[in-house]
């Protein structure tokens, strides 16, 4: 959220509701498998390097090797389970975060 632009009262109310829903989704998330464990860990750290380190420290391996940040990124960008709303949200936010910034030119 950028407070440098004018916002009507309804806009921050909508943002607040979305943030509250996201927090509830994270707090109530019950990971059932490795992929979901990666998703919840990424939600806690917001960093693929820290997520890879944490997951590896918990004893998880992929093909008998330690987990690398690229593995975390691939899981986040991968297909989510049927009704995994948190994975869908995290994937959307992750892709937005990784999208190249658009260059604007002033005239």
PDB file of N, CA and C in Angstrom:
ATOM      1  N   UNK A   1       0.845  -1.179   0.000  1.00  0.00           N
ATOM      2  CA  UNK A   1       0.000   0.000   0.000  1.00  0.00           C
ATOM      3  C   UNK A   1       0.887   1.236   0.000  1.00  0.00           C
ATOM      4  N   UNK A   2       0.536   2.146  -0.811  1.00  0.00           N
ATOM      5  CA  UNK A   2       1.319   3.357  -0.978  1.00  0.00           C
ATOM      6  C   UNK A   2       0.486   4.538  -0.502  1.00  0.00           C
ATOM      7  N   UNK A   3       0.909   5.181   0.561  1.00  0.00           N
ATOM      8  CA  UNK A   3       0.157   6.306   1.120  1.00  0.00           C
ATOM      9  C   UNK A   3       0.497   7.623   0.423  1.00  0.00           C
ATOM     10  N   UNK A   4       1.291   7.577  -0.610  1.00  0.00           N
ATOM     11  CA  UNK A   4       1.625   8.800  -1.328  1.00  0.00           C
ATOM     12  C   UNK A   4       0.541   9.198  -2.318  1.00  0.00           C
ATOM     13  N   UNK A   5      -0.431   8.319  -2.529  1.00  0.00           N
ATOM     14  CA  UNK A   5      -1.525   8.637  -3.425  1.00  0.00           C
ATOM     15  C   UNK A   5      -2.805   8.783  -2.609  1.00  0.00           C
ATOM     16  N   UNK A   6      -3.695   9.561  -3.109  1.00  0.00           N
ATOM     17  CA  UNK A   6      -4.963   9.775  -2.417  1.00  0.00           C
ATOM     18  C   UNK A   6      -5.807   8.510  -2.472  1.00  0.00           C
ATOM     19  N   UNK A   7      -6.420   8.173  -1.348  1.00  0.00           N
ATOM     20  CA  UNK A   7      -7.269   6.990  -1.277  1.00  0.00           C
ATOM     21  C   UNK A   7      -8.573   7.361  -0.594  1.00  0.00           C
ATOM     22  N   UNK A   8      -9.666   6.908  -1.183  1.00  0.00           N
ATOM     23  CA  UNK A   8     -10.956   7.137  -0.546  1.00  0.00           C
ATOM     24  C   UNK A   8     -11.070   6.208   0.660  1.00  0.00           C
ATOM     25  N   UNK A   9     -12.004   6.455   1.529  1.00  0.00           N
ATOM     26  CA  UNK A   9     -12.184   5.667   2.746  1.00  0.00           C
ATOM     27  C   UNK A   9     -12.422   4.190   2.438  1.00  0.00           C
ATOM     28  N   UNK A  10     -13.160   3.893   1.392  1.00  0.00           N
ATOM     29  CA  UNK A  10     -13.466   2.498   1.076  1.00  0.00           C
ATOM     30  C   UNK A  10     -12.247   1.702   0.617  1.00  0.00           C
ATOM     31  N   UNK A  11     -11.280   2.352   0.000  1.00  0.00           N
ATOM     32  CA  UNK A  11     -10.101   1.634  -0.483  1.00  0.00           C
ATOM     33  C   UNK A  11      -9.278   1.031   0.660  1.00  0.00           C
ATOM     34  N   UNK A  12      -8.911   1.786   1.697  1.00  0.00           N
ATOM     35  CA  UNK A  12      -8.173   1.158   2.797  1.00  0.00           C
ATOM     36  C   UNK A  12      -9.023   0.153   3.584  1.00  0.00           C
ATOM     37  N   UNK A  13     -10.328   0.369   3.640  1.00  0.00           N
ATOM     38  CA  UNK A  13     -11.193  -0.615   4.302  1.00  0.00           C
ATOM     39  C   UNK A  13     -11.137  -1.947   3.561  1.00  0.00           C
ATOM     40  N   UNK A  14     -11.143  -1.888   2.241  1.00  0.00           N
ATOM     41  CA  UNK A  14     -11.052  -3.102   1.430  1.00  0.00           C
ATOM     42  C   UNK A  14      -9.689  -3.767   1.633  1.00  0.00           C
ATOM     43  N   UNK A  15      -8.623  -2.957   1.644  1.00  0.00           N
ATOM     44  CA  UNK A  15      -7.271  -3.490   1.869  1.00  0.00           C
ATOM     45  C   UNK A  15      -7.177  -4.167   3.232  1.00  0.00           C
ATOM     46  N   UNK A  16      -7.744  -3.538   4.242  1.00  0.00           N
ATOM     47  CA  UNK A  16      -7.718  -4.091   5.596  1.00  0.00           C
ATOM     48  C   UNK A  16      -8.429  -5.428   5.653  1.00  0.00           C
ATOM     49  N   UNK A  17      -9.573  -5.528   5.007  1.00  0.00           N
ATOM     50  CA  UNK A  17     -10.332  -6.786   4.980  1.00  0.00           C
ATOM     51  C   UNK A  17      -9.515  -7.889   4.309  1.00  0.00           C
ATOM     52  N   UNK A  18      -8.856  -7.573   3.187  1.00  0.00           N
ATOM     53  CA  UNK A  18      -8.030  -8.555   2.481  1.00  0.00           C
ATOM     54  C   UNK A  18      -6.871  -9.022   3.353  1.00  0.00           C
ATOM     55  N   UNK A  19      -6.236  -8.102   4.062  1.00  0.00           N
ATOM     56  CA  UNK A  19      -5.119  -8.449   4.932  1.00  0.00           C
ATOM     57  C   UNK A  19      -5.601  -9.315   6.096  1.00  0.00           C
ATOM     58  N   UNK A  20      -6.741  -8.957   6.690  1.00  0.00           N
ATOM     59  CA  UNK A  20      -7.282  -9.753   7.787  1.00  0.00           C
ATOM     60  C   UNK A  20      -7.626 -11.168   7.320  1.00  0.00           C
ATOM     61  N   UNK A  21      -8.216 -11.292   6.145  1.00  0.00           N
ATOM     62  CA  UNK A  21      -8.541 -12.611   5.595  1.00  0.00           C
ATOM     63  C   UNK A  21      -7.272 -13.431   5.365  1.00  0.00           C
ATOM     64  N   UNK A  22      -6.236 -12.785   4.889  1.00  0.00           N
ATOM     65  CA  UNK A  22      -4.958 -13.460   4.648  1.00  0.00           C
ATOM     66  C   UNK A  22      -4.344 -13.954   5.955  1.00  0.00           C
ATOM     67  N   UNK A  23      -4.385 -13.131   6.984  1.00  0.00           N
ATOM     68  CA  UNK A  23      -3.850 -13.522   8.294  1.00  0.00           C
ATOM     69  C   UNK A  23      -4.616 -14.719   8.850  1.00  0.00           C
ATOM     70  N   UNK A  24      -5.937 -14.693   8.760  1.00  0.00           N
ATOM     71  CA  UNK A  24      -6.760 -15.809   9.230  1.00  0.00           C
ATOM     72  C   UNK A  24      -6.429 -17.079   8.446  1.00  0.00           C
ATOM     73  N   UNK A  25      -6.257 -16.948   7.148  1.00  0.00           N
ATOM     74  CA  UNK A  25      -5.918 -18.090   6.298  1.00  0.00           C
ATOM     75  C   UNK A  25      -4.594 -18.716   6.740  1.00  0.00           C
ATOM     76  N   UNK A  26      -3.600 -17.897   7.014  1.00  0.00           N
ATOM     77  CA  UNK A  26      -2.295 -18.397   7.468  1.00  0.00           C
ATOM     78  C   UNK A  26      -2.419 -19.038   8.846  1.00  0.00           C
ATOM     79  N   UNK A  27      -3.090 -18.370   9.767  1.00  0.00           N
ATOM     80  CA  UNK A  27      -3.196 -18.872  11.140  1.00  0.00           C
ATOM     81  C   UNK A  27      -3.960 -20.190  11.229  1.00  0.00           C
ATOM     82  N   UNK A  28      -4.908 -20.417  10.337  1.00  0.00           N
ATOM     83  CA  UNK A  28      -5.713 -21.634  10.373  1.00  0.00           C
ATOM     84  C   UNK A  28      -5.205 -22.738   9.455  1.00  0.00           C
ATOM     85  N   UNK A  29      -4.103 -22.493   8.769  1.00  0.00           N
ATOM     86  CA  UNK A  29      -3.565 -23.444   7.787  1.00  0.00           C
ATOM     87  C   UNK A  29      -2.975 -24.659   8.499  1.00  0.00           C
ATOM     88  N   UNK A  30      -3.360 -25.829   8.062  1.00  0.00           N
ATOM     89  CA  UNK A  30      -2.853 -27.081   8.614  1.00  0.00           C
ATOM     90  C   UNK A  30      -2.151 -27.859   7.498  1.00  0.00           C
ATOM     91  N   UNK A  31      -0.814 -27.744   7.381  1.00  0.00           N
ATOM     92  CA  UNK A  31      -0.113 -28.441   6.303  1.00  0.00           C
ATOM     93  C   UNK A  31      -0.245 -29.956   6.448  1.00  0.00           C
ATOM     94  N   UNK A  32      -0.562 -30.612   5.335  1.00  0.00           N
ATOM     95  CA  UNK A  32      -0.765 -32.055   5.325  1.00  0.00           C
ATOM     96  C   UNK A  32       0.365 -32.804   4.624  1.00  0.00           C
ATOM     97  N   UNK A  33       1.203 -32.099   3.885  1.00  0.00           N
ATOM     98  CA  UNK A  33       2.279 -32.755   3.145  1.00  0.00           C
ATOM     99  C   UNK A  33       3.453 -31.779   2.980  1.00  0.00           C
ATOM    100  N   UNK A  34       4.476 -32.261   2.297  1.00  0.00           N
ATOM    101  CA  UNK A  34       5.693 -31.467   2.109  1.00  0.00           C
ATOM    102  C   UNK A  34       5.416 -30.152   1.389  1.00  0.00           C
ATOM    103  N   UNK A  35       4.635 -30.203   0.318  1.00  0.00           N
ATOM    104  CA  UNK A  35       4.339 -28.995  -0.458  1.00  0.00           C
ATOM    105  C   UNK A  35       3.665 -27.946   0.421  1.00  0.00           C
ATOM    106  N   UNK A  36       2.715 -28.357   1.209  1.00  0.00           N
ATOM    107  CA  UNK A  36       2.016 -27.416   2.090  1.00  0.00           C
ATOM    108  C   UNK A  36       2.924 -26.907   3.207  1.00  0.00           C
ATOM    109  N   UNK A  37       3.855 -27.737   3.661  1.00  0.00           N
ATOM    110  CA  UNK A  37       4.825 -27.293   4.665  1.00  0.00           C
ATOM    111  C   UNK A  37       5.701 -26.186   4.087  1.00  0.00           C
ATOM    112  N   UNK A  38       6.066 -26.323   2.825  1.00  0.00           N
ATOM    113  CA  UNK A  38       6.853 -25.285   2.147  1.00  0.00           C
ATOM    114  C   UNK A  38       6.043 -23.986   2.069  1.00  0.00           C
ATOM    115  N   UNK A  39       4.775 -24.092   1.711  1.00  0.00           N
ATOM    116  CA  UNK A  39       3.927 -22.906   1.567  1.00  0.00           C
ATOM    117  C   UNK A  39       3.801 -22.154   2.889  1.00  0.00           C
ATOM    118  N   UNK A  40       3.504 -22.858   3.972  1.00  0.00           N
ATOM    119  CA  UNK A  40       3.330 -22.176   5.261  1.00  0.00           C
ATOM    120  C   UNK A  40       4.661 -21.593   5.745  1.00  0.00           C
ATOM    121  N   UNK A  41       5.751 -22.288   5.501  1.00  0.00           N
ATOM    122  CA  UNK A  41       7.060 -21.766   5.914  1.00  0.00           C
ATOM    123  C   UNK A  41       7.406 -20.515   5.121  1.00  0.00           C
ATOM    124  N   UNK A  42       7.106 -20.520   3.824  1.00  0.00           N
ATOM    125  CA  UNK A  42       7.348 -19.321   3.016  1.00  0.00           C
ATOM    126  C   UNK A  42       6.499 -18.154   3.527  1.00  0.00           C
ATOM    127  N   UNK A  43       5.265 -18.435   3.947  1.00  0.00           N
ATOM    128  CA  UNK A  43       4.410 -17.374   4.497  1.00  0.00           C
ATOM    129  C   UNK A  43       5.033 -16.745   5.737  1.00  0.00           C
ATOM    130  N   UNK A  44       5.719 -17.540   6.517  1.00  0.00           N
ATOM    131  CA  UNK A  44       6.317 -17.032   7.755  1.00  0.00           C
ATOM    132  C   UNK A  44       7.566 -16.202   7.493  1.00  0.00           C
ATOM    133  N   UNK A  45       8.328 -16.550   6.452  1.00  0.00           N
ATOM    134  CA  UNK A  45       9.590 -15.860   6.189  1.00  0.00           C
ATOM    135  C   UNK A  45       9.561 -14.938   4.975  1.00  0.00           C
ATOM    136  N   UNK A  46       8.752 -15.246   3.963  1.00  0.00           N
ATOM    137  CA  UNK A  46       8.681 -14.421   2.763  1.00  0.00           C
ATOM    138  C   UNK A  46       9.968 -14.397   1.967  1.00  0.00           C
ATOM    139  N   UNK A  47      10.779 -15.456   2.117  1.00  0.00           N
ATOM    140  CA  UNK A  47      12.088 -15.491   1.493  1.00  0.00           C
ATOM    141  C   UNK A  47      12.398 -16.941   1.126  1.00  0.00           C
ATOM    142  N   UNK A  48      12.708 -17.207  -0.142  1.00  0.00           N
ATOM    143  CA  UNK A  48      12.951 -18.593  -0.564  1.00  0.00           C
ATOM    144  C   UNK A  48      14.231 -19.163   0.056  1.00  0.00           C
ATOM    145  N   UNK A  49      15.242 -18.330   0.265  1.00  0.00           N
ATOM    146  CA  UNK A  49      16.479 -18.814   0.881  1.00  0.00           C
ATOM    147  C   UNK A  49      16.242 -19.267   2.314  1.00  0.00           C
ATOM    148  N   UNK A  50      15.576 -18.437   3.091  1.00  0.00           N
ATOM    149  CA  UNK A  50      15.283 -18.770   4.486  1.00  0.00           C
ATOM    150  C   UNK A  50      14.336 -19.969   4.566  1.00  0.00           C
ATOM    151  N   UNK A  51      13.383 -20.043   3.648  1.00  0.00           N
ATOM    152  CA  UNK A  51      12.450 -21.170   3.617  1.00  0.00           C
ATOM    153  C   UNK A  51      13.200 -22.463   3.326  1.00  0.00           C
ATOM    154  N   UNK A  52      14.090 -22.447   2.342  1.00  0.00           N
ATOM    155  CA  UNK A  52      14.874 -23.637   1.997  1.00  0.00           C
ATOM    156  C   UNK A  52      15.725 -24.085   3.186  1.00  0.00           C
ATOM    157  N   UNK A  53      16.343 -23.134   3.849  1.00  0.00           N
ATOM    158  CA  UNK A  53      17.180 -23.440   5.011  1.00  0.00           C
ATOM    159  C   UNK A  53      16.346 -24.053   6.141  1.00  0.00           C
ATOM    160  N   UNK A  54      15.200 -23.467   6.421  1.00  0.00           N
ATOM    161  CA  UNK A  54      14.331 -23.943   7.500  1.00  0.00           C
ATOM    162  C   UNK A  54      13.793 -25.337   7.207  1.00  0.00           C
ATOM    163  N   UNK A  55      13.333 -25.546   5.980  1.00  0.00           N
ATOM    164  CA  UNK A  55      12.786 -26.853   5.589  1.00  0.00           C
ATOM    165  C   UNK A  55      13.875 -27.921   5.654  1.00  0.00           C
ATOM    166  N   UNK A  56      15.074 -27.602   5.193  1.00  0.00           N
ATOM    167  CA  UNK A  56      16.192 -28.545   5.253  1.00  0.00           C
ATOM    168  C   UNK A  56      16.537 -28.872   6.701  1.00  0.00           C
ATOM    169  N   UNK A  57      16.532 -27.851   7.565  1.00  0.00           N
ATOM    170  CA  UNK A  57      16.835 -28.070   8.982  1.00  0.00           C
ATOM    171  C   UNK A  57      15.794 -28.951   9.671  1.00  0.00           C
ATOM    172  N   UNK A  58      14.593 -29.013   9.120  1.00  0.00           N
ATOM    173  CA  UNK A  58      13.555 -29.890   9.673  1.00  0.00           C
ATOM    174  C   UNK A  58      13.729 -31.327   9.189  1.00  0.00           C
ATOM    175  N   UNK A  59      14.729 -31.554   8.325  1.00  0.00           N
ATOM    176  CA  UNK A  59      15.040 -32.902   7.886  1.00  0.00           C
ATOM    177  C   UNK A  59      14.468 -33.306   6.546  1.00  0.00           C
ATOM    178  N   UNK A  60      13.825 -32.388   5.859  1.00  0.00           N
ATOM    179  CA  UNK A  60      13.277 -32.702   4.542  1.00  0.00           C
ATOM    180  C   UNK A  60      14.386 -32.716   3.493  1.00  0.00           C
ATOM    181  N   UNK A  61      14.256 -33.625   2.535  1.00  0.00           N
ATOM    182  CA  UNK A  61      15.188 -33.722   1.418  1.00  0.00           C
ATOM    183  C   UNK A  61      14.395 -33.914   0.134  1.00  0.00           C
ATOM    184  N   UNK A  62      14.991 -33.565  -0.993  1.00  0.00           N
ATOM    185  CA  UNK A  62      14.413 -33.856  -2.303  1.00  0.00           C
ATOM    186  C   UNK A  62      15.432 -34.715  -3.037  1.00  0.00           C
ATOM    187  N   UNK A  63      15.036 -35.918  -3.386  1.00  0.00           N
ATOM    188  CA  UNK A  63      15.935 -36.866  -4.064  1.00  0.00           C
ATOM    189  C   UNK A  63      17.257 -37.012  -3.312  1.00  0.00           C
ATOM    190  N   UNK A  64      17.171 -37.141  -1.993  1.00  0.00           N
ATOM    191  CA  UNK A  64      18.326 -37.357  -1.109  1.00  0.00           C
ATOM    192  C   UNK A  64      19.321 -36.199  -1.135  1.00  0.00           C
ATOM    193  N   UNK A  65      18.861 -35.014  -1.452  1.00  0.00           N
ATOM    194  CA  UNK A  65      19.732 -33.836  -1.422  1.00  0.00           C
ATOM    195  C   UNK A  65      19.022 -32.720  -0.653  1.00  0.00           C
ATOM    196  N   UNK A  66      19.819 -31.754  -0.213  1.00  0.00           N
ATOM    197  CA  UNK A  66      19.215 -30.648   0.523  1.00  0.00           C
ATOM    198  C   UNK A  66      18.344 -29.814  -0.423  1.00  0.00           C
ATOM    199  N   UNK A  67      17.438 -29.116   0.177  1.00  0.00           N
ATOM    200  CA  UNK A  67      16.500 -28.304  -0.596  1.00  0.00           C
ATOM    201  C   UNK A  67      17.149 -26.964  -0.911  1.00  0.00           C
ATOM    202  N   UNK A  68      17.029 -26.567  -2.152  1.00  0.00           N
ATOM    203  CA  UNK A  68      17.616 -25.315  -2.611  1.00  0.00           C
ATOM    204  C   UNK A  68      16.516 -24.278  -2.833  1.00  0.00           C
ATOM    205  N   UNK A  69      16.874 -23.006  -2.837  1.00  0.00           N
ATOM    206  CA  UNK A  69      15.879 -21.957  -3.072  1.00  0.00           C
ATOM    207  C   UNK A  69      15.095 -22.164  -4.375  1.00  0.00           C
ATOM    208  N   UNK A  70      15.736 -22.689  -5.404  1.00  0.00           N
ATOM    209  CA  UNK A  70      15.039 -22.932  -6.676  1.00  0.00           C
ATOM    210  C   UNK A  70      13.928 -23.969  -6.494  1.00  0.00           C
ATOM    211  N   UNK A  71      14.140 -24.941  -5.595  1.00  0.00           N
ATOM    212  CA  UNK A  71      13.102 -25.940  -5.308  1.00  0.00           C
ATOM    213  C   UNK A  71      11.887 -25.263  -4.674  1.00  0.00           C
ATOM    214  N   UNK A  72      12.150 -24.353  -3.752  1.00  0.00           N
ATOM    215  CA  UNK A  72      11.071 -23.626  -3.080  1.00  0.00           C
ATOM    216  C   UNK A  72      10.296 -22.800  -4.095  1.00  0.00           C
ATOM    217  N   UNK A  73      11.018 -22.098  -4.950  1.00  0.00           N
ATOM    218  CA  UNK A  73      10.390 -21.281  -5.980  1.00  0.00           C
ATOM    219  C   UNK A  73       9.516 -22.138  -6.893  1.00  0.00           C
ATOM    220  N   UNK A  74      10.016 -23.303  -7.294  1.00  0.00           N
ATOM    221  CA  UNK A  74       9.246 -24.196  -8.164  1.00  0.00           C
ATOM    222  C   UNK A  74       7.984 -24.710  -7.480  1.00  0.00           C
ATOM    223  N   UNK A  75       8.059 -24.993  -6.190  1.00  0.00           N
ATOM    224  CA  UNK A  75       6.878 -25.450  -5.458  1.00  0.00           C
ATOM    225  C   UNK A  75       5.848 -24.332  -5.382  1.00  0.00           C
ATOM    226  N   UNK A  76       6.299 -23.136  -5.077  1.00  0.00           N
ATOM    227  CA  UNK A  76       5.375 -21.995  -4.987  1.00  0.00           C
ATOM    228  C   UNK A  76       4.701 -21.750  -6.336  1.00  0.00           C
ATOM    229  N   UNK A  77       5.470 -21.800  -7.415  1.00  0.00           N
ATOM    230  CA  UNK A  77       4.935 -21.527  -8.746  1.00  0.00           C
ATOM    231  C   UNK A  77       4.164 -22.711  -9.323  1.00  0.00           C
ATOM    232  N   UNK A  78       4.277 -23.863  -8.669  1.00  0.00           N
ATOM    233  CA  UNK A  78       3.633 -25.072  -9.170  1.00  0.00           C
ATOM    234  C   UNK A  78       2.134 -25.094  -8.931  1.00  0.00           C
ATOM    235  N   UNK A  79       1.519 -26.164  -9.388  1.00  0.00           N
ATOM    236  CA  UNK A  79       0.078 -26.350  -9.254  1.00  0.00           C
ATOM    237  C   UNK A  79      -0.267 -26.627  -7.793  1.00  0.00           C
ATOM    238  N   UNK A  80      -1.299 -25.967  -7.313  1.00  0.00           N
ATOM    239  CA  UNK A  80      -1.723 -26.168  -5.930  1.00  0.00           C
ATOM    240  C   UNK A  80      -2.684 -27.347  -5.838  1.00  0.00           C
ATOM    241  N   UNK A  81      -2.828 -27.853  -4.621  1.00  0.00           N
ATOM    242  CA  UNK A  81      -3.814 -28.905  -4.385  1.00  0.00           C
ATOM    243  C   UNK A  81      -5.193 -28.330  -4.654  1.00  0.00           C
ATOM    244  N   UNK A  82      -6.191 -29.180  -4.711  1.00  0.00           N
ATOM    245  CA  UNK A  82      -7.554 -28.803  -5.098  1.00  0.00           C
ATOM    246  C   UNK A  82      -8.037 -27.484  -4.506  1.00  0.00           C
ATOM    247  N   UNK A  83      -8.194 -27.439  -3.210  1.00  0.00           N
ATOM    248  CA  UNK A  83      -8.768 -26.246  -2.581  1.00  0.00           C
ATOM    249  C   UNK A  83      -7.761 -25.533  -1.679  1.00  0.00           C
ATOM    250  N   UNK A  84      -6.514 -25.546  -2.044  1.00  0.00           N
ATOM    251  CA  UNK A  84      -5.485 -24.919  -1.222  1.00  0.00           C
ATOM    252  C   UNK A  84      -5.453 -23.420  -1.515  1.00  0.00           C
ATOM    253  N   UNK A  85      -6.301 -22.693  -0.801  1.00  0.00           N
ATOM    254  CA  UNK A  85      -6.433 -21.253  -1.025  1.00  0.00           C
ATOM    255  C   UNK A  85      -5.154 -20.499  -0.684  1.00  0.00           C
ATOM    256  N   UNK A  86      -4.450 -20.962   0.349  1.00  0.00           N
ATOM    257  CA  UNK A  86      -3.218 -20.270   0.729  1.00  0.00           C
ATOM    258  C   UNK A  86      -2.167 -20.407  -0.368  1.00  0.00           C
ATOM    259  N   UNK A  87      -2.024 -21.597  -0.928  1.00  0.00           N
ATOM    260  CA  UNK A  87      -1.046 -21.780  -2.003  1.00  0.00           C
ATOM    261  C   UNK A  87      -1.385 -20.881  -3.184  1.00  0.00           C
ATOM    262  N   UNK A  88      -2.660 -20.810  -3.532  1.00  0.00           N
ATOM    263  CA  UNK A  88      -3.069 -19.958  -4.646  1.00  0.00           C
ATOM    264  C   UNK A  88      -2.732 -18.497  -4.374  1.00  0.00           C
ATOM    265  N   UNK A  89      -2.982 -18.043  -3.151  1.00  0.00           N
ATOM    266  CA  UNK A  89      -2.702 -16.655  -2.785  1.00  0.00           C
ATOM    267  C   UNK A  89      -1.194 -16.382  -2.782  1.00  0.00           C
ATOM    268  N   UNK A  90      -0.438 -17.320  -2.191  1.00  0.00           N
ATOM    269  CA  UNK A  90       1.018 -17.158  -2.129  1.00  0.00           C
ATOM    270  C   UNK A  90       1.609 -17.148  -3.535  1.00  0.00           C
ATOM    271  N   UNK A  91       1.131 -18.025  -4.387  1.00  0.00           N
ATOM    272  CA  UNK A  91       1.614 -18.073  -5.770  1.00  0.00           C
ATOM    273  C   UNK A  91       1.356 -16.736  -6.468  1.00  0.00           C
ATOM    274  N   UNK A  92       0.161 -16.208  -6.301  1.00  0.00           N
ATOM    275  CA  UNK A  92      -0.194 -14.935  -6.916  1.00  0.00           C
ATOM    276  C   UNK A  92       0.711 -13.811  -6.411  1.00  0.00           C
ATOM    277  N   UNK A  93       0.905 -13.735  -5.104  1.00  0.00           N
ATOM    278  CA  UNK A  93       1.749 -12.688  -4.524  1.00  0.00           C
ATOM    279  C   UNK A  93       3.213 -12.870  -4.924  1.00  0.00           C
ATOM    280  N   UNK A  94       3.667 -14.115  -4.981  1.00  0.00           N
ATOM    281  CA  UNK A  94       5.053 -14.400  -5.356  1.00  0.00           C
ATOM    282  C   UNK A  94       5.318 -13.979  -6.799  1.00  0.00           C
ATOM    283  N   UNK A  95       4.403 -14.330  -7.686  1.00  0.00           N
ATOM    284  CA  UNK A  95       4.588 -13.970  -9.091  1.00  0.00           C
ATOM    285  C   UNK A  95       4.534 -12.452  -9.283  1.00  0.00           C
ATOM    286  N   UNK A  96       3.693 -11.789  -8.506  1.00  0.00           N
ATOM    287  CA  UNK A  96       3.626 -10.326  -8.574  1.00  0.00           C
ATOM    288  C   UNK A  96       4.942  -9.716  -8.080  1.00  0.00           C
ATOM    289  N   UNK A  97       5.485 -10.309  -7.015  1.00  0.00           N
ATOM    290  CA  UNK A  97       6.740  -9.823  -6.440  1.00  0.00           C
ATOM    291  C   UNK A  97       7.897 -10.012  -7.423  1.00  0.00           C
ATOM    292  N   UNK A  98       7.881 -11.092  -8.177  1.00  0.00           N
ATOM    293  CA  UNK A  98       8.973 -11.411  -9.096  1.00  0.00           C
ATOM    294  C   UNK A  98       8.799 -10.803 -10.475  1.00  0.00           C
ATOM    295  N   UNK A  99       7.639 -10.204 -10.718  1.00  0.00           N
ATOM    296  CA  UNK A  99       7.395  -9.590 -12.024  1.00  0.00           C
ATOM    297  C   UNK A  99       8.352  -8.419 -12.218  1.00  0.00           C
ATOM    298  N   UNK A 100       8.946  -8.306 -13.383  1.00  0.00           N
ATOM    299  CA  UNK A 100       9.863  -7.184 -13.619  1.00  0.00           C
ATOM    300  C   UNK A 100       9.130  -5.847 -13.479  1.00  0.00           C
ATOM    301  N   UNK A 101       9.810  -4.903 -12.901  1.00  0.00           N
ATOM    302  CA  UNK A 101       9.229  -3.568 -12.779  1.00  0.00           C
ATOM    303  C   UNK A 101       9.136  -2.915 -14.144  1.00  0.00           C
ATOM    304  N   UNK A 102       8.046  -2.269 -14.374  1.00  0.00           N
ATOM    305  CA  UNK A 102       7.879  -1.567 -15.642  1.00  0.00           C
ATOM    306  C   UNK A 102       8.561  -0.214 -15.563  1.00  0.00           C
ATOM    307  N   UNK A 103       9.257   0.116 -16.594  1.00  0.00           N
ATOM    308  CA  UNK A 103       9.937   1.394 -16.659  1.00  0.00           C
ATOM    309  C   UNK A 103       8.978   2.403 -17.266  1.00  0.00           C
ATOM    310  N   UNK A 104       8.800   3.505 -16.594  1.00  0.00           N
ATOM    311  CA  UNK A 104       7.959   4.564 -17.137  1.00  0.00           C
ATOM    312  C   UNK A 104       8.848   5.729 -17.546  1.00  0.00           C
ATOM    313  N   UNK A 105       8.527   6.286 -18.641  1.00  0.00           N
ATOM    314  CA  UNK A 105       9.280   7.414 -19.164  1.00  0.00           C
ATOM    315  C   UNK A 105       8.432   8.669 -19.074  1.00  0.00           C
ATOM    316  N   UNK A 106       9.021   9.729 -18.554  1.00  0.00           N
ATOM    317  CA  UNK A 106       8.279  10.990 -18.501  1.00  0.00           C
ATOM    318  C   UNK A 106       8.569  11.771 -19.764  1.00  0.00           C
ATOM    319  N   UNK A 107       7.615  12.524 -20.142  1.00  0.00           N
ATOM    320  CA  UNK A 107       7.751  13.311 -21.382  1.00  0.00           C
ATOM    321  C   UNK A 107       8.096  14.725 -21.092  1.00  0.00           C
TER     322      UNK A 107
END
